[in-house]
Amino acid sequence: MKSMTSAELRKVFLDFFAERGHLVVPSSPLVPEGDPTLLFTGAGMVQFKPYFSGEVAPPRRCLASVQKCFRTTDIDKVGNERSLTFFEMLGNFSIGDYFKRGAIELAWEFVTEHLELPEDRIWASIFHDDEEAFALWQDVALPAERIVRLGKEDNFWGPAGETGPCGPCSEMFYDRGPEIGCGRQECVPGCECERFLEIWNLVFMQYDQDLEGELTPLPQQNIDTGMGLERTAVVLQDVSSVYETDIFAPLIAKACDVVDRSYGEREIVDRSLRIIAEHGRATTFLVADGVLPSNEGRGYVLRRILRRAIRHGRLLEREGPFLAEMARVVIEFMGEEYPELRERESFIVGVLAQEEAGFQQTLAMGSALLEDLIDRVSSEGMTLIPGDDVFRLYDTYGFPVELTGEMAAEKGLGLDEDGFEKAMVEQRRRAREAQTFGLAAHSEFYRPFDLPPTLFLGYETMEATGKIINLAMEGRAVSEIAEGDQAALVLEMTPFYAEAGGQVGDTGLIASDGGEFAVSDTQSPVPGLIVHYGKVRRGSLRAGEEVVSRVDTARRLDIARNHTATHLLHKALREILGEHAQQSGSEVAPERLRFDFTHLQAVEPGELDAIERRVNEKIRDNLPLSTVITDYQAAVGSGAFAIFGEKYADEVRMVSAGDFSRELCGGTHLQATGQMGFFHVLSEGSIGRGLRRIEAVTGRGAEEFVLQRLSLIERMASGLGGTSAEMESNLNGLLADVDSQRREIRDLQRRLARVETTRVVDEVREIDGIKVLATQVEAPNMETLRDMTDWLRDRLGSAVIVLGATMDGKPGFVAAVTPDLVERGLRADALVREVAAVVGGGGGGRPTLAQAGGRDCQRIGEALNRVPDLVSQR
């Protein structure tokens, strides 16, 4: 086997494929170009998707690259010796040229002749029913016993995004030797131990997947391969982890330098050093490719890993900034391969330094507060940090939720995620209600001007002419605004409706001969005063100038449809559910409406159908909308509905929809209900005790919704192999098949479990005259583990049984104590709690039967080894 540096490996790989007719293509950026379905470039084939799908002709049918990649799936795992967010992928690609045989032959030649890996150390996995690949591997190189069949999860490569090219794959593994792995004789690729290291994935790209997951053959058969540079370097450099390769050696050294610690002194220290090194490299590349820290999308991911690295620096007592130093090392060692790093060095260093400086203070304060919070929660015997407290740390102190979760987990605590989400929803609602445009939107800004009330003309017209009486920018009054300026504008009269009563503000255009102002929102910060917020699109506007104001008519009508619908909906709710079903809030936007109302239980499907039908009936009746200005008492006396708790002036505006609905309302409405076209409920659900919420659409929104659903039905019907009329029966048949297969799977699991119980009976020990069985078994779920416990208890009679298993990547335990031993002081619930504590978990149950879970699968054996001593002590 050759010993190679990472730079040599890149060169050997590209030279090999260039010599065999492949065009070497530079790496594309981490931010995918022209592909909104992807957050980051996570594979070599991303830039070639148009070639695979046949949309664009490739420059050559055979391509090769070294692609920089970033994946978010393993962020929380980074710190172990394998997981990475940023990595390099060596890849060769065939667009309608060679297929399975060619890919396998090239891969075998490269790893055996050019990397000189020992042939007897190489294994392959294939998609379980890919007989062609099975035969080809045997024909080219491998004996059948070194070819492993795996399922879809392991050996079927999905599209890079929601849709796109995909197909079965074959992976190449390097056997690092039995001394490294689990030690089981039957260990093969697919085992979760460290023995077999996947180095190359050969994807046989032959299908296109749509949004529904349907597969259709591509115009041509393609090959997409990916060889992990870091993993292959582990093999070639004969080291135990990627962090010991020449790729990470300078980064680990720098991480040790900045925190003044040594790698290898303790695992907890090593883990933090690995996080600093890996995240330092990843953040450098992300910023180089234009990603900036923010609170959403790609920027949020960057901020998350950046802050995670900072925190682990502080755990190792590094108080000052250090990420800029890490970035300089990345640039120094990788700048030749990726020149964009050197070209943007000052920018990268500046961004990281600025972000780190801002977060250091946040982290110091938040960490202290969180430690106090953890102490309080632990002392009160709680297992979850309350959602309100998590939100307060996030909202008030800017402390990332991920770090709160990570620090809590280190103390054996979780987070109340539902409570946190509720607090987030409420915060967003408050933010909408308190939305400002700089300081100019604040009511205190306008009060000193003593401006006259704005004359609102929007009930009668969508266009009006009037003078500008006030202009403001960035919290100060100005006499003129120019192109590009964000500003607030007050008119003596306007057709623009200011947000109120749940109805959003109007948008549109305010123009003069010399300029145009695009209105993005309309608010009323002071009663009677209407303020337009937006941006100067052309020219300039001056205070005192006469302008023409035009509301976006189509948007206003969409809003009016939804607003009128809330009145009909409100009346229908009271008719069908009872008079208690009264409005407690609403939001009327152009796209949809949201209506909150009081009701103690879920609205039954039949009731919801009746409500929807009642509203649509009144739409078809084309009831006229009329408005009357009258005094409050007269309006209420005539049957108009007034929202409880709402403050009304002596003079009110009463809106009636024929004789059906009558409400006090200041919003804009239609001329007749028929203008709504159609009303459809999207959802109904609880938003709190005694409060429900309906979301619905009308008009254009309802039409779009219906068209999308009809199209979906047709696609689903086609996918089920029939027409829409046959869809229900076809689906029922499919579900029956699935149910039958589930029963068969469950039956097989039970049979396997019985075999497993037979195997472990020989492990029974006698402790002080008591039969004790504590062992790790194979079980897919907790139900099977309980079944196994029952069978063993029946077979053993008087006994203590504790079984442990790994299920979905987490440890689980079931303990059983027969009644005669409970009388002697042994309890299953006490036993299982003690056992689970070893793996960082907990549980409980009855004295005769209990179960528990945890987090650390590596310590299941250690936990079970405690059982004999625990039995003896009791």
JSON list of N, CA and C in Angstrom, two decimals, residues 331-354:
[
{"chain": "A", "resi": 331, "resn": "ILE", "atom": "N", "xyz": [-6.24, 28.53, 5.45]},
{"chain": "A", "resi": 331, "resn": "ILE", "atom": "CA", "xyz": [-5.86, 29.21, 4.21]},
{"chain": "A", "resi": 331, "resn": "ILE", "atom": "C", "xyz": [-4.42, 28.87, 3.81]},
{"chain": "A", "resi": 332, "resn": "GLU", "atom": "N", "xyz": [-3.55, 28.81, 4.80]},
{"chain": "A", "resi": 332, "resn": "GLU", "atom": "CA", "xyz": [-2.14, 28.51, 4.52]},
{"chain": "A", "resi": 332, "resn": "GLU", "atom": "C", "xyz": [-1.99, 27.11, 3.92]},
{"chain": "A", "resi": 333, "resn": "PHE", "atom": "N", "xyz": [-2.67, 26.13, 4.47]},
{"chain": "A", "resi": 333, "resn": "PHE", "atom": "CA", "xyz": [-2.46, 24.74, 4.06]},
{"chain": "A", "resi": 333, "resn": "PHE", "atom": "C", "xyz": [-3.37, 24.30, 2.90]},
{"chain": "A", "resi": 334, "resn": "MET", "atom": "N", "xyz": [-4.45, 25.03, 2.65]},
{"chain": "A", "resi": 334, "resn": "MET", "atom": "CA", "xyz": [-5.36, 24.61, 1.59]},
{"chain": "A", "resi": 334, "resn": "MET", "atom": "C", "xyz": [-5.54, 25.66, 0.50]},
{"chain": "A", "resi": 335, "resn": "GLY", "atom": "N", "xyz": [-4.83, 26.79, 0.64]},
{"chain": "A", "resi": 335, "resn": "GLY", "atom": "CA", "xyz": [-4.98, 27.88, -0.31]},
{"chain": "A", "resi": 335, "resn": "GLY", "atom": "C", "xyz": [-4.47, 27.56, -1.70]},
{"chain": "A", "resi": 336, "resn": "GLU", "atom": "N", "xyz": [-3.50, 26.67, -1.81]},
{"chain": "A", "resi": 336, "resn": "GLU", "atom": "CA", "xyz": [-3.00, 26.32, -3.14]},
{"chain": "A", "resi": 336, "resn": "GLU", "atom": "C", "xyz": [-4.04, 25.53, -3.93]},
{"chain": "A", "resi": 337, "resn": "GLU", "atom": "N", "xyz": [-4.71, 24.59, -3.25]},
{"chain": "A", "resi": 337, "resn": "GLU", "atom": "CA", "xyz": [-5.74, 23.79, -3.91]},
{"chain": "A", "resi": 337, "resn": "GLU", "atom": "C", "xyz": [-7.00, 24.60, -4.16]},
{"chain": "A", "resi": 338, "resn": "TYR", "atom": "N", "xyz": [-7.30, 25.51, -3.23]},
{"chain": "A", "resi": 338, "resn": "TYR", "atom": "CA", "xyz": [-8.51, 26.34, -3.34]},
{"chain": "A", "resi": 338, "resn": "TYR", "atom": "C", "xyz": [-8.09, 27.81, -3.26]},
{"chain": "A", "resi": 339, "resn": "PRO", "atom": "N", "xyz": [-7.69, 28.40, -4.38]},
{"chain": "A", "resi": 339, "resn": "PRO", "atom": "CA", "xyz": [-7.15, 29.77, -4.38]},
{"chain": "A", "resi": 339, "resn": "PRO", "atom": "C", "xyz": [-8.12, 30.82, -3.88]},
{"chain": "A", "resi": 340, "resn": "GLU", "atom": "N", "xyz": [-9.41, 30.54, -3.90]},
{"chain": "A", "resi": 340, "resn": "GLU", "atom": "CA", "xyz": [-10.38, 31.51, -3.40]},
{"chain": "A", "resi": 340, "resn": "GLU", "atom": "C", "xyz": [-10.15, 31.82, -1.92]},
{"chain": "A", "resi": 341, "resn": "LEU", "atom": "N", "xyz": [-9.54, 30.88, -1.20]},
{"chain": "A", "resi": 341, "resn": "LEU", "atom": "CA", "xyz": [-9.23, 31.13, 0.21]},
{"chain": "A", "resi": 341, "resn": "LEU", "atom": "C", "xyz": [-8.23, 32.26, 0.35]},
{"chain": "A", "resi": 342, "resn": "ARG", "atom": "N", "xyz": [-7.18, 32.21, -0.45]},
{"chain": "A", "resi": 342, "resn": "ARG", "atom": "CA", "xyz": [-6.16, 33.26, -0.37]},
{"chain": "A", "resi": 342, "resn": "ARG", "atom": "C", "xyz": [-6.69, 34.59, -0.91]},
{"chain": "A", "resi": 343, "resn": "GLU", "atom": "N", "xyz": [-7.48, 34.51, -1.96]},
{"chain": "A", "resi": 343, "resn": "GLU", "atom": "CA", "xyz": [-8.03, 35.74, -2.55]},
{"chain": "A", "resi": 343, "resn": "GLU", "atom": "C", "xyz": [-8.93, 36.48, -1.57]},
{"chain": "A", "resi": 344, "resn": "ARG", "atom": "N", "xyz": [-9.60, 35.75, -0.70]},
{"chain": "A", "resi": 344, "resn": "ARG", "atom": "CA", "xyz": [-10.58, 36.36, 0.21]},
{"chain": "A", "resi": 344, "resn": "ARG", "atom": "C", "xyz": [-10.14, 36.29, 1.66]},
{"chain": "A", "resi": 345, "resn": "GLU", "atom": "N", "xyz": [-8.83, 36.15, 1.88]},
{"chain": "A", "resi": 345, "resn": "GLU", "atom": "CA", "xyz": [-8.34, 35.95, 3.24]},
{"chain": "A", "resi": 345, "resn": "GLU", "atom": "C", "xyz": [-8.75, 37.06, 4.19]},
{"chain": "A", "resi": 346, "resn": "SER", "atom": "N", "xyz": [-8.54, 38.30, 3.81]},
{"chain": "A", "resi": 346, "resn": "SER", "atom": "CA", "xyz": [-8.87, 39.40, 4.72]},
{"chain": "A", "resi": 346, "resn": "SER", "atom": "C", "xyz": [-10.36, 39.45, 5.03]},
{"chain": "A", "resi": 347, "resn": "PHE", "atom": "N", "xyz": [-11.18, 39.14, 4.03]},
{"chain": "A", "resi": 347, "resn": "PHE", "atom": "CA", "xyz": [-12.64, 39.13, 4.23]},
{"chain": "A", "resi": 347, "resn": "PHE", "atom": "C", "xyz": [-13.02, 38.00, 5.19]},
{"chain": "A", "resi": 348, "resn": "ILE", "atom": "N", "xyz": [-12.47, 36.81, 4.97]},
{"chain": "A", "resi": 348, "resn": "ILE", "atom": "CA", "xyz": [-12.79, 35.65, 5.82]},
{"chain": "A", "resi": 348, "resn": "ILE", "atom": "C", "xyz": [-12.41, 35.95, 7.27]},
{"chain": "A", "resi": 349, "resn": "VAL", "atom": "N", "xyz": [-11.18, 36.41, 7.45]},
{"chain": "A", "resi": 349, "resn": "VAL", "atom": "CA", "xyz": [-10.69, 36.69, 8.80]},
{"chain": "A", "resi": 349, "resn": "VAL", "atom": "C", "xyz": [-11.53, 37.78, 9.47]},
{"chain": "A", "resi": 350, "resn": "GLY", "atom": "N", "xyz": [-11.90, 38.80, 8.70]},
{"chain": "A", "resi": 350, "resn": "GLY", "atom": "CA", "xyz": [-12.69, 39.90, 9.26]},
{"chain": "A", "resi": 350, "resn": "GLY", "atom": "C", "xyz": [-14.07, 39.45, 9.70]},
{"chain": "A", "resi": 351, "resn": "VAL", "atom": "N", "xyz": [-14.72, 38.64, 8.86]},
{"chain": "A", "resi": 351, "resn": "VAL", "atom": "CA", "xyz": [-16.07, 38.15, 9.20]},
{"chain": "A", "resi": 351, "resn": "VAL", "atom": "C", "xyz": [-16.03, 37.30, 10.46]},
{"chain": "A", "resi": 352, "resn": "LEU", "atom": "N", "xyz": [-15.07, 36.37, 10.53]},
{"chain": "A", "resi": 352, "resn": "LEU", "atom": "CA", "xyz": [-14.99, 35.48, 11.68]},
{"chain": "A", "resi": 352, "resn": "LEU", "atom": "C", "xyz": [-14.64, 36.25, 12.95]},
{"chain": "A", "resi": 353, "resn": "ALA", "atom": "N", "xyz": [-13.73, 37.19, 12.84]},
{"chain": "A", "resi": 353, "resn": "ALA", "atom": "CA", "xyz": [-13.33, 37.97, 14.02]},
{"chain": "A", "resi": 353, "resn": "ALA", "atom": "C", "xyz": [-14.49, 38.80, 14.54]},
{"chain": "A", "resi": 354, "resn": "GLN", "atom": "N", "xyz": [-15.23, 39.42, 13.63]},
{"chain": "A", "resi": 354, "resn": "GLN", "atom": "CA", "xyz": [-16.37, 40.25, 14.03]},
{"chain": "A", "resi": 354, "resn": "GLN", "atom": "C", "xyz": [-17.46, 39.41, 14.69]}
]
